Amino acid sequence: MRYFEDLTVGETEAFGSYAVTREEVIDFATRYDPQPFHLDDAAAAATHFGRLAASGWHTCSMTMAMLVAQMQANPQASLGAAGIDELRWLRPVFPGDTLRCETELLEKTPSRSRPDMGSTRSKMTVFNQDDQPVLTFVARALVGRRPV
């Protein structure tokens, strides 16, 4: 178990592999982002995407799936998230892409009011199979401190 005290500002971590499927792109879009370029080949071809593209929100969800798998494989005293800043969709994600993640710990701050926790800010970058960044954001998380 990694606690707040075990984290070092500047540390980086690479993890994950997520194969994007056509079926999942359409299913997600049907349920949560039913814009034509996420649902229909002809409509997508008429846009700047040129072909069916995943919703940016779907890309965020795929990123979360990789992040949770990483946290399960390498337990941390996570107490949840406090939000996301600076979310950017840099490139479209297409069926057939394979995504991966890299994080960098930007800062950590002990809580003044809750001595059992601290907060962190980490930059997440998601890359496709061509090592092109497709998504970035800064995550704010709460992490437990080592029990006394």
mmCIF file of C-alpha atoms in Angstrom, residues 72-121:
data_model
loop_
_atom_site.group_PDB
_atom_site.id
_atom_site.type_symbol
_atom_site.label_atom_id
_atom_site.label_comp_id
_atom_site.label_asym_id
_atom_site.label_seq_id
_atom_site.Cartn_x
_atom_site.Cartn_y
_atom_site.Cartn_z
ATOM 1 C CA GLN A 72 -5.939 -2.389 -8.152
ATOM 2 C CA ALA A 73 -2.597 -3.821 -9.272
ATOM 3 C CA ASN A 74 -0.612 -1.298 -7.181
ATOM 4 C CA PRO A 75 -2.734 -0.359 -4.144
ATOM 5 C CA GLN A 76 -2.637 3.217 -2.940
ATOM 6 C CA ALA A 77 -4.422 4.763 0.012
ATOM 7 C CA SER A 78 -6.813 6.526 -2.346
ATOM 8 C CA LEU A 79 -9.653 8.448 -0.727
ATOM 9 C CA GLY A 80 -11.243 9.520 -4.000
ATOM 10 C CA ALA A 81 -10.921 12.436 -6.361
ATOM 11 C CA ALA A 82 -11.445 16.114 -5.735
ATOM 12 C CA GLY A 83 -11.851 17.051 -9.393
ATOM 13 C CA ILE A 84 -10.271 17.477 -12.798
ATOM 14 C CA ASP A 85 -8.653 20.628 -14.179
ATOM 15 C CA GLU A 86 -7.406 21.537 -17.642
ATOM 16 C CA LEU A 87 -9.183 18.739 -19.538
ATOM 17 C CA ARG A 88 -8.105 18.757 -23.188
ATOM 18 C CA TRP A 89 -9.067 16.451 -26.042
ATOM 19 C CA LEU A 90 -6.028 16.772 -28.311
ATOM 20 C CA ARG A 91 -6.774 14.279 -31.098
ATOM 21 C CA PRO A 92 -9.716 12.097 -32.006
ATOM 22 C CA VAL A 93 -9.781 8.498 -30.848
ATOM 23 C CA PHE A 94 -10.934 5.968 -33.420
ATOM 24 C CA PRO A 95 -12.066 2.348 -33.352
ATOM 25 C CA GLY A 96 -8.920 0.255 -33.732
ATOM 26 C CA ASP A 97 -6.780 2.587 -31.602
ATOM 27 C CA THR A 98 -5.018 1.268 -28.505
ATOM 28 C CA LEU A 99 -4.650 3.732 -25.640
ATOM 29 C CA ARG A 100 -2.141 3.924 -22.791
ATOM 30 C CA CYS A 101 -1.521 6.336 -19.903
ATOM 31 C CA GLU A 102 1.330 8.290 -18.343
ATOM 32 C CA THR A 103 1.052 10.297 -15.144
ATOM 33 C CA GLU A 104 3.333 12.787 -13.443
ATOM 34 C CA LEU A 105 2.881 13.898 -9.824
ATOM 35 C CA LEU A 106 2.934 17.703 -9.922
ATOM 36 C CA GLU A 107 2.410 18.500 -6.243
ATOM 37 C CA LYS A 108 1.290 17.100 -2.928
ATOM 38 C CA THR A 109 -0.070 19.020 0.032
ATOM 39 C CA PRO A 110 -0.804 17.689 3.527
ATOM 40 C CA SER A 111 -4.281 18.620 4.725
ATOM 41 C CA ARG A 112 -4.320 21.257 7.464
ATOM 42 C CA SER A 113 -7.753 20.271 8.747
ATOM 43 C CA ARG A 114 -7.519 16.467 8.256
ATOM 44 C CA PRO A 115 -4.178 15.093 9.483
ATOM 45 C CA ASP A 116 -5.102 11.642 8.139
ATOM 46 C CA MET A 117 -4.940 12.758 4.482
ATOM 47 C CA GLY A 118 -3.288 14.911 1.869
ATOM 48 C CA SER A 119 -4.116 16.094 -1.624
ATOM 49 C CA THR A 120 -2.223 15.619 -4.856
ATOM 50 C CA ARG A 121 -2.231 17.109 -8.339
#
